[in-house]
Amino acid sequence: LIFSDILPQLFARLNHPVRAVRDTLCTILERIAATSPHALCYPAIVGATQPIVIHNEYVDNSEMEKNDFVDVIDEEKKKRAEQDRSLMFDCCQRIVARMQVLFPDLVKDVTEFVKELQRIDMLHEERWTFVLTNLDLEMSRRILQIDAEMMKTLTNTHLNDDEKKEIIHEKTVIFTSLIYRIVEDLYEKTCTNVPITVNEKQFQDTYLTTIEEAIKTLRLNRSEPRQAWASFKLLLAQLNQRANRRSFACLQMADISPRLAALSKTHVPLPGQEYKNFSDVVMLERISKQTIILPTKTRPRKIVFHGSDGKDYPFLFKGQEDLHLDERIMQLLRICNLMLSRKETDWPSYIAENYSVIPLGSRSGLIEWVEGATPIFQVYRKWQLRQATENISNQRMNEVERPSALFFKKLRAAFQANKIPKEFINDRQKWPCSILKDVVEELIEETPQDLLSRELWLRAGSSDTWFRVTERFARSTAVMSMLGSILGLGDRHLDNVLVNFEFGHVVHIDYNVCFDKGRNLRVPEMVPFRLTGNIVRALGPTDIEGTFRLSSENVLEKLRSGKEILLTMLDAFVYDPLIDWAAAQDDLGSRSMIGVATIIAVYGIVDSHSDILHTMAQSLFTLRIKESSAAWLDNRDHLKHILASIVNILEKLYTNAQKGMENRVQNWEEEVNKLEMEKLSIQRDLKNAVTEHHSIMHNIRPLLRSFSHVSFDLTSLNIMQILN
């Protein structure tokens, strides 16, 4: 088990370009598989059953300006990524083949288990909600761009009415075709086939008619994007409303996956046992009959695995996210724990709570369920419910507003009181800081600052227990705050911070936003860690000045002394091709593009739409040339005329200068001044003509740059024919 700590790094380097290195790594992994197949069966089988996504290798929109909604793929980078995937795929198949010889039942059962989990990583309803949510934002952007392009075309004096109408129609088709294509492909994938599970049949019974009507409306109104998309907006609202009503919904496993429900006495090692000997590994006996859907953004499912030892092992099955980064962060936290726990006399212990993470592909995985820990949001929610029942006897409990809804409600009221236009609510840049501060202070005033401290006090059976739990809470908070600051950890909302009120340990979950990725979000996260009023009050009588401050200083000192180890680990992160470093790809609204996650949700692979993107790029380029051709040719003729005039004036100046020197012609200076004035006038005309040329090229140059990465002949576009 000596290599167990670096298994993720070994797998990550299976795409090494040197064959000897790959062979050596495969040999090492095959030897590990012979003695500890449970430690690498999941990454090997996942890598051998589906293409591995190599992140940030070839999806590149940096060459495109925000005004161009065509995603262009860099062919060279794409080929490199495909080669990397092929190398990793071949190596994983080699490892699995070796394991199949030694442990055929284990490989067979784990393969079936992984494939079925991958199939249900997103149910049809969740898939439609996820895809429409992402496409709705993108469609809104593109509609605004179509409006801007329409105004630009209508004001083009070089085009007649028929040409303007044709160009506007073609632009509308180009800017919306990819979105329409994705929606129609999703419809074909989820609605046209015979349902194979009860859940799929229920989805079709509930939404098939609505989706078919929306598709019909889309096809009839392709040139009217607002009208074409209106039905999908209504469908998205219906899906979100249903999802919000189904908090902690319970599904029957047999309804979503009959195969998983039928598993019994398998040879599947339960995830998270990498550090055990194979003889001590617990196998999967069966899966619980029910699964609970949590009411969070990605709608993860809690699944209970019954082990061969008679115990239950709950896991969180999460889709819509790449968990390779979470896996590496857990590995880093374990290393940090070794660095922090060198003194046995430390009490409470310096421990960063961690858990097992098992990626099952590019957008799903299993996360060990943290028992005994409660999200801080649940504490806040219980207080809200108590307040609702005490103050309004006839109010139903599920009508309590979420913090974000409460914030916007007070913000609207403040805007109204200060006579600020309502439309400002949608533009954060226009929010007055003074009003924002007043709203936040009002919310702080309304919320008790002792919710956490009271919970710790009420759970403790004695003052001694309370003191110990509070000390552990302060130290655990300090450890995670300092580590979070170093890792640039963001997205620390109350659902992602858990507290074990019995022992005082703090557990952070969801490490998808780290290494300062939160600073690039639409609403940037600037604070280094979460230390709000309720957390401060729960740190004990000295607040931040006691255990918390001393522990924070100690953690930073120990980590600084072992910085070489940390830097070595972090250096491996940078070159890990399985980790998604492309913050802009998942950025909520920072770029005008179809996200990688959306493409994977519909097609299962990331580069399935590259051909249509190339076609769209060519079509847009042709259209730009067609739209600008008359102005471009006029600009050319204008420049020719100006240059000829400049040459003529220069010749006259030269001739007059010669005459003036030889014959001392009267009024020579007056004639020269007149020519100089003409020259200045023509220079202004030249400057305006060059400015006009740059204005024309402004819409064409980004596309030309993007074509430098695409392998095709520009002569096929018949540019000269368009210009003529």
Coordinates of C-alpha atoms in Angstrom, one line a residue, residues 293-568:
I293 CA -32.6 13.8 -3.4
L294 CA -31.1 16.8 -1.5
P295 CA -32.5 20.2 -2.3
T296 CA -29.3 21.8 -3.5
K297 CA -28.2 23.2 -6.8
T298 CA -26.9 20.0 -8.3
R299 CA -29.6 17.8 -6.7
P300 CA -27.2 15.1 -5.4
R301 CA -28.7 11.8 -4.1
K302 CA -28.0 10.1 -0.8
I303 CA -27.5 6.3 -1.4
V304 CA -27.0 3.8 1.4
F305 CA -24.8 0.8 0.6
H306 CA -25.3 -2.3 2.8
G307 CA -21.9 -3.9 3.3
S308 CA -20.9 -7.6 3.7
D309 CA -20.1 -6.8 7.3
G310 CA -23.8 -6.0 8.1
K311 CA -23.2 -2.3 8.4
D312 CA -24.7 0.6 6.4
Y313 CA -22.4 3.0 4.4
P314 CA -24.1 6.1 3.2
F315 CA -22.7 8.0 0.2
L316 CA -23.6 11.1 -1.8
F317 CA -23.9 10.4 -5.5
K318 CA -23.3 13.7 -7.3
G319 CA -23.7 14.6 -10.9
Q320 CA -23.1 17.8 -12.9
E321 CA -19.7 18.3 -11.3
D322 CA -16.1 17.0 -11.9
L323 CA -15.0 15.5 -8.6
H324 CA -11.3 15.0 -9.6
L325 CA -10.4 18.3 -7.9
D326 CA -12.3 17.4 -4.7
E327 CA -10.4 14.1 -4.7
R328 CA -7.0 15.9 -4.9
I329 CA -8.0 18.4 -2.2
M330 CA -8.9 15.5 0.1
Q331 CA -5.4 14.1 -0.6
L332 CA -3.9 17.5 0.2
L333 CA -5.8 17.7 3.5
R334 CA -4.5 14.3 4.6
I335 CA -1.0 15.5 3.9
C336 CA -1.7 18.7 5.9
N337 CA -3.0 16.5 8.8
L338 CA 0.3 14.7 8.9
M339 CA 2.1 18.0 9.0
L340 CA -0.1 19.4 11.8
S341 CA -0.2 16.4 14.0
R342 CA 3.4 16.1 14.8
K343 CA 2.9 16.9 18.5
E344 CA 0.9 14.4 20.4
T345 CA 0.5 16.8 23.3
D346 CA -1.7 19.2 21.2
W347 CA -5.2 19.4 22.5
P348 CA -7.6 19.7 20.8
S349 CA -5.9 18.0 17.8
Y350 CA -5.1 20.0 14.7
I351 CA -7.2 18.1 12.2
A352 CA -8.7 19.0 8.9
E353 CA -11.8 16.8 8.5
N354 CA -11.8 14.9 5.2
Y355 CA -13.7 12.2 3.5
S356 CA -13.4 9.8 0.6
V357 CA -14.2 11.1 -2.9
I358 CA -14.4 8.7 -5.9
P359 CA -14.8 10.3 -9.3
L360 CA -16.9 8.2 -11.7
G361 CA -16.1 10.1 -14.9
S362 CA -15.9 13.7 -16.0
R363 CA -19.2 14.9 -14.4
S364 CA -20.2 12.5 -11.5
G365 CA -18.8 10.6 -8.5
L366 CA -19.4 9.3 -5.0
I367 CA -18.7 11.2 -1.9
E368 CA -18.5 9.6 1.5
W369 CA -21.4 10.8 3.7
V370 CA -20.2 12.6 6.8
E371 CA -22.2 11.2 9.7
G372 CA -23.2 13.3 12.7
A373 CA -22.5 16.6 11.0
T374 CA -25.2 19.2 10.4
P375 CA -25.1 22.0 7.8
I376 CA -25.1 25.4 9.5
F377 CA -28.0 26.4 7.2
Q378 CA -30.2 23.8 8.9
V379 CA -29.6 25.6 12.2
Y380 CA -30.6 28.9 10.6
R381 CA -33.6 27.2 8.9
K382 CA -34.9 25.8 12.2
W383 CA -34.8 29.3 13.8
Q384 CA -36.7 30.6 10.8
L385 CA -39.4 28.0 11.2
R386 CA -39.7 28.6 14.9
Q387 CA -40.1 32.3 14.2
A388 CA -42.7 31.6 11.5
T389 CA -44.8 29.4 13.8
E390 CA -44.6 31.8 16.7
N391 CA -45.4 35.0 14.8
I392 CA -47.8 33.8 12.2
S393 CA -49.9 31.0 13.4
N394 CA -51.6 30.3 10.1
Q395 CA -48.4 30.3 7.9
R396 CA -47.2 27.1 6.5
M397 CA -43.7 26.1 7.4
N398 CA -42.5 25.6 3.8
E399 CA -43.3 29.2 3.0
V400 CA -40.3 30.5 4.9
E401 CA -38.1 32.6 2.6
R402 CA -34.5 31.6 1.8
P403 CA -31.8 34.1 2.7
S404 CA -31.3 35.2 -0.9
A405 CA -35.0 35.8 -1.4
L406 CA -35.1 37.7 1.9
F407 CA -32.1 39.8 0.9
F408 CA -33.7 40.8 -2.5
K409 CA -37.0 41.6 -0.8
K410 CA -35.3 44.1 1.5
L411 CA -33.2 45.4 -1.3
R412 CA -36.3 46.1 -3.4
A413 CA -37.9 47.8 -0.4
A414 CA -34.8 50.0 0.1
F415 CA -34.7 50.9 -3.6
Q416 CA -38.4 51.9 -3.5
A417 CA -37.9 54.0 -0.3
N418 CA -34.9 55.8 -1.9
K419 CA -36.8 56.2 -5.3
I420 CA -34.2 54.2 -7.2
P421 CA -35.5 52.7 -10.5
K422 CA -36.6 49.0 -10.2
E423 CA -34.5 48.0 -13.2
F424 CA -31.4 48.7 -11.2
I425 CA -32.1 45.5 -9.2
N426 CA -30.8 43.4 -12.1
D427 CA -27.5 45.3 -12.5
R428 CA -25.3 44.9 -9.4
Q429 CA -22.9 47.6 -10.6
K430 CA -25.6 50.2 -10.1
W431 CA -26.4 49.2 -6.5
P432 CA -25.5 52.1 -4.2
C433 CA -23.0 50.9 -1.5
S434 CA -24.7 52.8 1.2
I435 CA -28.1 51.1 0.6
L436 CA -26.4 47.7 0.3
K437 CA -24.7 48.3 3.6
D438 CA -28.0 49.3 5.3
V439 CA -29.7 46.2 4.0
V440 CA -27.0 43.9 5.2
E441 CA -26.9 45.6 8.6
E442 CA -30.7 45.3 8.9
L443 CA -30.5 41.5 8.1
I444 CA -27.7 41.1 10.7
E445 CA -29.9 43.0 13.3
E446 CA -32.8 40.7 12.6
T447 CA -30.8 37.5 12.9
P448 CA -29.6 36.3 16.3
Q449 CA -25.9 36.1 16.6
D450 CA -26.0 33.1 19.0
L451 CA -27.6 30.4 16.9
L452 CA -24.5 28.3 16.8
S453 CA -23.3 29.0 20.3
R454 CA -26.8 28.1 21.7
E455 CA -26.8 24.9 19.8
L456 CA -23.4 23.9 21.2
W457 CA -24.6 24.9 24.7
L458 CA -27.8 23.0 24.5
R459 CA -26.1 19.8 23.1
A460 CA -23.6 19.7 26.0
G461 CA -24.6 17.8 29.1
S462 CA -22.3 19.7 31.4
S463 CA -20.1 22.8 31.5
D464 CA -17.0 20.6 31.1
T465 CA -18.4 19.1 27.9
W466 CA -19.4 22.5 26.6
F467 CA -15.9 23.8 27.2
R468 CA -14.3 20.9 25.4
V469 CA -16.7 21.0 22.4
T470 CA -16.2 24.8 22.1
E471 CA -12.4 24.5 22.2
R472 CA -12.6 21.8 19.4
F473 CA -14.9 24.0 17.4
A474 CA -12.6 27.0 17.7
R475 CA -9.5 24.9 16.7
S476 CA -11.3 23.1 13.9
T477 CA -12.6 26.5 12.6
A478 CA -9.1 27.9 12.7
V479 CA -7.5 25.0 10.9
M480 CA -10.1 25.0 8.0
S481 CA -10.0 28.8 7.8
M482 CA -6.3 28.9 7.3
L483 CA -6.2 26.0 4.9
G484 CA -9.1 27.5 3.0
S485 CA -7.3 30.8 2.8
I486 CA -4.2 29.1 1.4
L487 CA -6.2 27.0 -1.1
G488 CA -8.3 30.0 -2.1
L489 CA -11.4 28.1 -1.2
G490 CA -14.7 29.8 -2.1
D491 CA -18.4 29.1 -2.2
R492 CA -18.6 28.8 1.6
H493 CA -22.3 29.2 1.9
L494 CA -24.1 27.7 4.9
D495 CA -24.9 24.4 3.2
N496 CA -21.2 23.8 2.5
V497 CA -20.1 24.2 6.2
L498 CA -21.1 21.4 8.5
V499 CA -20.7 21.2 12.3
N500 CA -20.6 18.1 14.5
F501 CA -22.3 19.5 17.6
E502 CA -21.5 16.5 19.7
F503 CA -17.7 16.8 19.3
G504 CA -17.3 20.4 17.8
H505 CA -15.6 19.4 14.6
V506 CA -16.1 21.6 11.5
V507 CA -16.4 19.8 8.1
H508 CA -16.2 21.6 4.8
I509 CA -17.7 20.1 1.7
D510 CA -17.7 20.9 -2.0
Y511 CA -14.2 22.1 -3.0
N512 CA -15.1 22.8 -6.6
V513 CA -14.5 26.5 -6.2
C514 CA -10.9 26.8 -5.0
F515 CA -7.5 28.3 -5.9
D516 CA -9.2 31.7 -6.1
K517 CA -11.7 30.6 -8.7
G518 CA -14.3 32.5 -6.7
R519 CA -12.7 35.8 -7.6
N520 CA -13.6 35.2 -11.3
L521 CA -17.3 34.6 -10.6
R522 CA -20.0 37.0 -11.8
V523 CA -20.2 38.2 -8.2
P524 CA -16.6 37.9 -7.0
E525 CA -15.8 36.4 -3.6
M526 CA -13.1 38.5 -2.0
V527 CA -13.0 37.3 1.6
P528 CA -10.3 34.7 2.4
F529 CA -12.6 32.6 4.7
R530 CA -16.0 32.7 6.3
L531 CA -16.0 34.2 9.8
T532 CA -19.4 35.7 10.3
G533 CA -21.0 36.8 13.6
N534 CA -22.6 33.5 14.5
I535 CA -19.3 31.6 14.0
V536 CA -17.4 34.3 16.1
R537 CA -19.9 34.0 19.0
A538 CA -19.5 30.2 18.9
L539 CA -15.7 30.4 19.3
G540 CA -16.0 30.8 23.1
P541 CA -15.8 33.6 25.6
T542 CA -12.7 35.2 24.0
D543 CA -14.2 35.1 20.4
I544 CA -11.4 35.4 17.9
E545 CA -8.7 36.5 20.4
G546 CA -8.3 33.2 22.2
T547 CA -8.0 29.7 20.9
F548 CA -8.9 30.7 17.3
R549 CA -6.1 33.3 16.9
L550 CA -3.4 31.1 18.6
S551 CA -4.5 28.1 16.5
S552 CA -4.5 30.1 13.3
E553 CA -1.0 31.3 14.0
N554 CA 0.1 27.8 14.8
V555 CA -1.3 26.3 11.7
L556 CA 0.3 28.9 9.5
E557 CA 3.6 28.4 11.2
K558 CA 3.6 24.6 10.8
L559 CA 2.5 24.9 7.1
R560 CA 5.2 27.5 6.4
S561 CA 7.8 25.2 7.9
G562 CA 6.7 22.4 5.6
K563 CA 6.1 24.6 2.6
E564 CA 8.4 22.4 0.4
I565 CA 5.9 19.5 0.8
L566 CA 2.9 21.7 0.1
L567 CA 4.6 23.2 -3.0
T568 CA 5.5 19.8 -4.3

